Coordinates of C-alpha atoms in Angstrom, one line a residue:
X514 CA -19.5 -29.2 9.7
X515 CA -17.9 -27.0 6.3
X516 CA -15.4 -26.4 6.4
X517 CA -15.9 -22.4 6.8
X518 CA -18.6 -21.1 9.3
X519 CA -19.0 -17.6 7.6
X520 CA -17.2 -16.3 4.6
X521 CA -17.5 -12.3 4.3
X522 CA -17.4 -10.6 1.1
X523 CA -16.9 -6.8 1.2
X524 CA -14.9 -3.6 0.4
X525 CA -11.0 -4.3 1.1
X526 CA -10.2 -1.2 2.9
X527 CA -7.7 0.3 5.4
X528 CA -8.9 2.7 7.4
X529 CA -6.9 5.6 8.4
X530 CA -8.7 7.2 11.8
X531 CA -7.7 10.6 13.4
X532 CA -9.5 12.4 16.0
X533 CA -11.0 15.9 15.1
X534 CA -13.4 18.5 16.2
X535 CA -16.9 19.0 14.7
X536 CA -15.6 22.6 13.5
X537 CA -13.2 20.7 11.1
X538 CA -15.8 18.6 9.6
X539 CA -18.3 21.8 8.9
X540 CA -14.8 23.4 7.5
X541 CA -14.0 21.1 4.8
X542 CA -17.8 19.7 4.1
X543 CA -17.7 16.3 5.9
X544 CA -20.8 15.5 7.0
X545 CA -20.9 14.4 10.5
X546 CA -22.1 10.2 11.0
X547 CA -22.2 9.0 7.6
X548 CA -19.9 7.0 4.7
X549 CA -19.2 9.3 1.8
X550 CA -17.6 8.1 -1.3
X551 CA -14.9 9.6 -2.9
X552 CA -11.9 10.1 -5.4
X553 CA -8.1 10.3 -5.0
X554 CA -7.8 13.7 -4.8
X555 CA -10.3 14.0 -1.9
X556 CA -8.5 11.7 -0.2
X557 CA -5.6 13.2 -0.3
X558 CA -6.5 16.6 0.5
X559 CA -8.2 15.1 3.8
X560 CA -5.5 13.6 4.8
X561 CA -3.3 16.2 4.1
X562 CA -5.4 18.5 6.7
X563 CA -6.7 16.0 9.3
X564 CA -3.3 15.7 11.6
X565 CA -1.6 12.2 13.3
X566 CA -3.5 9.4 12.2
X567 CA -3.8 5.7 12.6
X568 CA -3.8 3.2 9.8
X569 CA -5.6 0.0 10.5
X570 CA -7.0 -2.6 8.4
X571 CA -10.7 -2.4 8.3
X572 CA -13.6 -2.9 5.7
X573 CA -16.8 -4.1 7.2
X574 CA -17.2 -7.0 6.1
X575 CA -13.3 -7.4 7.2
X576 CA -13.8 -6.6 10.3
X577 CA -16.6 -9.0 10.8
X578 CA -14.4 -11.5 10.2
X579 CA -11.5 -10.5 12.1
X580 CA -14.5 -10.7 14.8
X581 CA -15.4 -14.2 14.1
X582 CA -11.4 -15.5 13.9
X583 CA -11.1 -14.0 16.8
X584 CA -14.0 -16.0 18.6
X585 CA -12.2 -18.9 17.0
X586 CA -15.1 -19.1 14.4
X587 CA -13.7 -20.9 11.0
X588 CA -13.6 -17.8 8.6
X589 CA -12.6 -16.4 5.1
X590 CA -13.2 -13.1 3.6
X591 CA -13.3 -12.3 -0.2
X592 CA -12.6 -8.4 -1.2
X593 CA -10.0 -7.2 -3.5
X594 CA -6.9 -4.9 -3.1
X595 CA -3.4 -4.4 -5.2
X596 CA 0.0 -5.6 -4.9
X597 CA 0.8 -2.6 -2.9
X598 CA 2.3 -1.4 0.3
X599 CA -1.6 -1.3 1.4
X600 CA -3.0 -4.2 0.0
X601 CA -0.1 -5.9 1.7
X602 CA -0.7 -4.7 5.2
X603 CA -4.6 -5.5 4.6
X604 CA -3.6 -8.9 3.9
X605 CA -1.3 -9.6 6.4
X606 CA -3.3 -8.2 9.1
X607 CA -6.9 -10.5 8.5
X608 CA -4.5 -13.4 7.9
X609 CA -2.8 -12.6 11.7
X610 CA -6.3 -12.7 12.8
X611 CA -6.9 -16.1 11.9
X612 CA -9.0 -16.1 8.8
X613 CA -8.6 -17.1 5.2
X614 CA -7.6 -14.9 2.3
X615 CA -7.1 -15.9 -1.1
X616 CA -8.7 -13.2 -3.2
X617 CA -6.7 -12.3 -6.3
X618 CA -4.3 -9.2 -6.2
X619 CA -4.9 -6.2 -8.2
X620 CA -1.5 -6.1 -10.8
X621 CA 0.9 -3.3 -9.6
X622 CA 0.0 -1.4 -13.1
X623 CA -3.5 -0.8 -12.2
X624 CA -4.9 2.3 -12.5
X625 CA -6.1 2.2 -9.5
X626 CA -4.8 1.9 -5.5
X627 CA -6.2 -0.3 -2.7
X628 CA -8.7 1.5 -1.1
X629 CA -9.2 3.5 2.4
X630 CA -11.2 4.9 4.7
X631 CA -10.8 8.0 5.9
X632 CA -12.3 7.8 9.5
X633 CA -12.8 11.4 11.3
X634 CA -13.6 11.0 15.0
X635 CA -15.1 13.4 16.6
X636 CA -15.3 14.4 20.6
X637 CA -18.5 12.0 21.1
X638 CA -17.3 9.0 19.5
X639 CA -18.9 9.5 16.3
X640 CA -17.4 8.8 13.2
X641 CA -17.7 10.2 9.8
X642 CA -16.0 8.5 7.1
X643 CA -14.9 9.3 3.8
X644 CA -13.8 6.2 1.3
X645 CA -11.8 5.5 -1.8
X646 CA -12.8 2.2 -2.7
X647 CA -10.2 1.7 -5.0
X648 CA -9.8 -1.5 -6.6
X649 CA -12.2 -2.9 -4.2
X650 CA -14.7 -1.3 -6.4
X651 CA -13.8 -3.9 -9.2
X652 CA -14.5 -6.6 -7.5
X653 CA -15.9 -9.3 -10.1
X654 CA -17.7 -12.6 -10.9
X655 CA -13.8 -14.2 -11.6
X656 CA -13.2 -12.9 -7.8
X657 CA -15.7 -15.5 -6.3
X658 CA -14.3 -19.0 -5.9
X659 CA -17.5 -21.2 -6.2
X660 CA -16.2 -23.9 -4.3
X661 CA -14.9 -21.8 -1.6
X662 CA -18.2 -20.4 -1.3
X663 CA -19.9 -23.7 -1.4
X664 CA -18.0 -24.9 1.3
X665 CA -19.3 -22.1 4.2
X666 CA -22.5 -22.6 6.3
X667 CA -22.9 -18.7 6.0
X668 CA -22.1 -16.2 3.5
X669 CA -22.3 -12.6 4.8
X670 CA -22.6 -9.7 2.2
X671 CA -21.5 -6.1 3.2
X672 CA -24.3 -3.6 1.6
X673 CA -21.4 -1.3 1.0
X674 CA -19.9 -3.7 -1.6
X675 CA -23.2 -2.5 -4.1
X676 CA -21.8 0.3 -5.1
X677 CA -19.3 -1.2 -8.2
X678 CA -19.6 -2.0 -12.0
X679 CA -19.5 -6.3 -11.0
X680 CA -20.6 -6.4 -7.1
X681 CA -24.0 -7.4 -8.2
X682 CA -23.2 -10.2 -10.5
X683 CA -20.6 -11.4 -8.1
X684 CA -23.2 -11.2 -4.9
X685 CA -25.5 -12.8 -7.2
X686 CA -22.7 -16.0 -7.9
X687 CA -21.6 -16.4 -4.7
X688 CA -25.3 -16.8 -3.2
X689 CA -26.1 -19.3 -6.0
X690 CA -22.9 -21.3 -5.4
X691 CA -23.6 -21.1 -1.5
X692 CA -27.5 -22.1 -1.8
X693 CA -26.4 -24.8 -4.1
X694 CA -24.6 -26.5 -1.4
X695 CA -27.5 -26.3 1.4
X696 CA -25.4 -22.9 2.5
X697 CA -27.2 -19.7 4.4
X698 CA -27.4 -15.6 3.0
X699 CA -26.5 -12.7 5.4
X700 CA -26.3 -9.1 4.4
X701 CA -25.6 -6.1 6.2
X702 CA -27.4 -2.9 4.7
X703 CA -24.1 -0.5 5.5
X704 CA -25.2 3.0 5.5
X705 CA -28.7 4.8 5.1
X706 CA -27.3 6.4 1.8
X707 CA -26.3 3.1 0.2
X708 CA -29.7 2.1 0.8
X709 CA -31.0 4.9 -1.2
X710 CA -28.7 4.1 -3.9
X711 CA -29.5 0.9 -4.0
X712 CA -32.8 0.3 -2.4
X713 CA -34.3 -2.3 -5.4
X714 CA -31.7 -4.3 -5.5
X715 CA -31.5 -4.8 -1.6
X716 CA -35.1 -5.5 -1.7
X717 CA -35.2 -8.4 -4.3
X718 CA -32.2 -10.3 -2.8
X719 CA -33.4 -9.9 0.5
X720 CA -36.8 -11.4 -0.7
X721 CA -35.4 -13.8 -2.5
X722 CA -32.4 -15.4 -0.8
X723 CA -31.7 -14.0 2.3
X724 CA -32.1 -15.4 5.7
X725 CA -30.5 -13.1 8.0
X726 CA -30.5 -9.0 7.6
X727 CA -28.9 -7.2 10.0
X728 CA -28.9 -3.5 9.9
X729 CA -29.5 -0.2 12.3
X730 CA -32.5 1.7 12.9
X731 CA -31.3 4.4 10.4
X732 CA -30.6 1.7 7.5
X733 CA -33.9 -0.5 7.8
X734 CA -36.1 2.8 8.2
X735 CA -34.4 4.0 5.2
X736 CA -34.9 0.6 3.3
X737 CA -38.8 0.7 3.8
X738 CA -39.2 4.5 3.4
X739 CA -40.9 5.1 6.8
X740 CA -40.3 7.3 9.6
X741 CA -41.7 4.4 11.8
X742 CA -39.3 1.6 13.3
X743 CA -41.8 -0.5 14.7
X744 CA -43.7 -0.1 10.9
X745 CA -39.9 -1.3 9.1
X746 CA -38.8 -4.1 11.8
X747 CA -42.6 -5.7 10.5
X748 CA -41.9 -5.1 7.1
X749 CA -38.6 -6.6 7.3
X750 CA -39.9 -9.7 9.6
X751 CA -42.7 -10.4 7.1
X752 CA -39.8 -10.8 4.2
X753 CA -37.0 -12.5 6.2
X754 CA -36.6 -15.2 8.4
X755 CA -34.4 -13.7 10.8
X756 CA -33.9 -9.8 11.8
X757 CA -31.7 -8.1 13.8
X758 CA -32.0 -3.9 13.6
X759 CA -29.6 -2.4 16.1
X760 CA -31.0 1.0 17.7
X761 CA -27.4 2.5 19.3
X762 CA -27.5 2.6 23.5
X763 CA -31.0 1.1 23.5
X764 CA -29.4 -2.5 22.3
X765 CA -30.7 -4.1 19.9
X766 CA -34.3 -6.3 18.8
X767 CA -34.1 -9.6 17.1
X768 CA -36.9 -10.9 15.2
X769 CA -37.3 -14.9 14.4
X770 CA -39.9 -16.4 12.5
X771 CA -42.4 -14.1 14.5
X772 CA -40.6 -14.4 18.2
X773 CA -38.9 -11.3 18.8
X774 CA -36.0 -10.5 21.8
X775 CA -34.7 -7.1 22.6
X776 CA -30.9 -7.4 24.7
X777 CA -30.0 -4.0 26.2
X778 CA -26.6 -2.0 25.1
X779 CA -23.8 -3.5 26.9
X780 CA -22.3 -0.5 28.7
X781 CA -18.6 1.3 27.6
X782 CA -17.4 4.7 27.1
X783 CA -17.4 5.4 23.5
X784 CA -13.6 6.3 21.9
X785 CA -14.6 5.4 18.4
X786 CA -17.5 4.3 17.4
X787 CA -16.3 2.8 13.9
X788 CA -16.6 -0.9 13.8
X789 CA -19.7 -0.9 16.1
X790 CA -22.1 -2.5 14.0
X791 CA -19.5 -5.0 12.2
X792 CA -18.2 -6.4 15.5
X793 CA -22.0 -6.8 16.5
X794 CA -22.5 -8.8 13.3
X795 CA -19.9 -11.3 14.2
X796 CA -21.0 -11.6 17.9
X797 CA -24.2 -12.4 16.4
X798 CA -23.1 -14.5 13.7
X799 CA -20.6 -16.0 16.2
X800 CA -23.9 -17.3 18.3
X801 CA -25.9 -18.0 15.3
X802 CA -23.0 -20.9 14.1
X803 CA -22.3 -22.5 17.6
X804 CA -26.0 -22.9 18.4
X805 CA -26.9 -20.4 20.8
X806 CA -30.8 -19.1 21.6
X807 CA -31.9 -15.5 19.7
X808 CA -31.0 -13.7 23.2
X809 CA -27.5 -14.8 23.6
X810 CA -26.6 -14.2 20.3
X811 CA -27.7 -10.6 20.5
X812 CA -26.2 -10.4 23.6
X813 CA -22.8 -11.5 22.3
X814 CA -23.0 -8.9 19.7
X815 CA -23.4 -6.0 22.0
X816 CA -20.1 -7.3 24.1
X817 CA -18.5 -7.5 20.5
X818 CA -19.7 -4.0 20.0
X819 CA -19.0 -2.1 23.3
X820 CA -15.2 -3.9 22.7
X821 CA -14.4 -2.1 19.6
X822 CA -16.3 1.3 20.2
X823 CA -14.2 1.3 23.4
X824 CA -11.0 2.2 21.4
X825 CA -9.7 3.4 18.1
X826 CA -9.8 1.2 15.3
X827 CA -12.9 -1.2 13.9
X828 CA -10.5 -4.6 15.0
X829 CA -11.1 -5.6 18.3
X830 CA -7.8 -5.6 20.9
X831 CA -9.4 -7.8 23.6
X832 CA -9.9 -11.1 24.0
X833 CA -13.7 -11.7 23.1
X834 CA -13.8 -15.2 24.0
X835 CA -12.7 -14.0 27.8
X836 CA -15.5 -11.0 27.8
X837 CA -17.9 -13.6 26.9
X838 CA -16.7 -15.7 29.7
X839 CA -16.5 -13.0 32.2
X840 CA -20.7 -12.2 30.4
X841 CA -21.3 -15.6 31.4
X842 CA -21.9 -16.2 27.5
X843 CA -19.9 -19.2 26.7

């Protein structure tokens, strides 16, 4: 065995989650379900109007790990925030949790701050977010430790991390440092919209290094440019060795080398649903590294899920390993 299971590279983010009604989103232009990027001063005028709030470290990527730690998964994450009051909670918190972190402060002096998420959750659960990547956006080639990366069975690539000056020549070392060493490519597509952005470059490293894409129904019809689900999930089966597209309360389908498993939703009322599809990454990627069949592991990432869409915040607060148990999954 390495000695990591997955390492995570991502956006270093805290997210700061307060619940709203729809009427506030249509009042100050948020639109309802999706990421949108933006500055400092949006930030601050969103928080400045939203009410109480929560902050919690988050990131997607982040929280994937915190998922794995937490299933007692050997972990690390790589993403980038300041030597601020932030960056130090962000730190502290994925460290608590279990995994490594050893990525580089940004100096004090930087121009910029470590970034957030602001996450507005509306009535049904649904989450609209609006981020500041801060100096998670500069994220570079000197950020990725080629041994570390060398040394995990998995790397795991959050599609959000595209959107910066370097993310693509860091991505681009840390999967040729991890193939070197006999390691294995996972990326999660993010958000239809940072799809659209960035739709070639998701399309040559999937067909190039990646075996494992795992993305929702939105994000995989959005990466093929069809209307048609069934059309994209054969698309992306014909280009990657292993697919898992999640489609909300009808589960999830997991395509192998041709074989192809749906697991239903595992059932919870929905507080929040930020997190959802991270947490299902690492109940996937949790089954993927301890050996389990295509089912199980699907199934272990819809218990991961329904966890953290259960409350607020994209960490989960239960003990996975004892839902698994209980699921008759371990």
């Amino acid at each position: 065995m390495k000695p990591y299971q997955v390492v995570g590279i991502g956006n270093a983010l805290v997210d700061v989650l307060g619940h709203v009604e729809d009427a506030f989103l249509a009042e100050h232009g948020v639109e309802k379900g999706i990421m949108t990027l933006i500055d400092t001063a949006r930030a601050v005028e969103l928080y400045g109007h939203m009410g109480p709030a929560r902050e919690i470290s988050g990131g997607s990527a982040a929280n994937t790990i915190a998922g794995l730690a937490a299933l007692g998964t050997t972990t690390a994450y790589v993403g980038k925030v300041k030597d601020d009051q932030l960056g130090a909670i962000f730190a502290h918190d994925l460290r608590a949790q279990g995994a490594g972190y050893a990525t580089p402060l940004a100096p004090a002096d930087h121009a910029h701050e470590t970034g957030r998420c602001i996450v507005l959750v509306s009535p049904d659960g649904e989450r609209s977010m609006s981020t500041y990547l801060g100096v998670s956006e500069f994220l570079s080639p000197d950020d990725i430790d080629a041994d570390q990366m060398g040394a995990a069975e998995w790397i795991f690539l959050e599609g959000y991390r595209f959107d910066g000056p370097e993310s693509h020549a860091a991505f681009a070392k840390a999967i040729r440092a991890t193939r070197a060493q006999g390691g294995k490519v996972g990326v999660t597509l993010s958000d239809p919209f940072c799809v659209e952005r960035h739709r070639e470059a998701f399309l040559a490293m999937i067909r190039a290094d990646v075996e494992l894409l795992v993305a929702n129904e939105h994000e995989l019809k959005s990466l093929y440019q069809t209307d048609d689900l069934e059309h994209a999930i054969a698309r992306a089966a014909a280009e990657v060795p292993v697919t898992a597209c999640t489609v909300g309360a009808a589960g999830v389908h997991v395509v192998s080398r041709g074989a192809r498993v749906h697991a239903p939703a595992h059932g919870t009322k929905v507080v929040d649903a930020t997190g959802a599809g991270d947490l299902f990454a690492a109940g996937l990627l949790h089954g993927i590294v301890t050996g389990r069949d295509w089912l199980t592991c699907a199934r272990m990432g819809n218990v991961a899920a329904a966890e953290v869409i259960s409350h607020l915040g994209a960490r989960p607060e239960a003990d996975l390993k004892a839902l698994f148990a209980a699921e008759g999954l371990l």
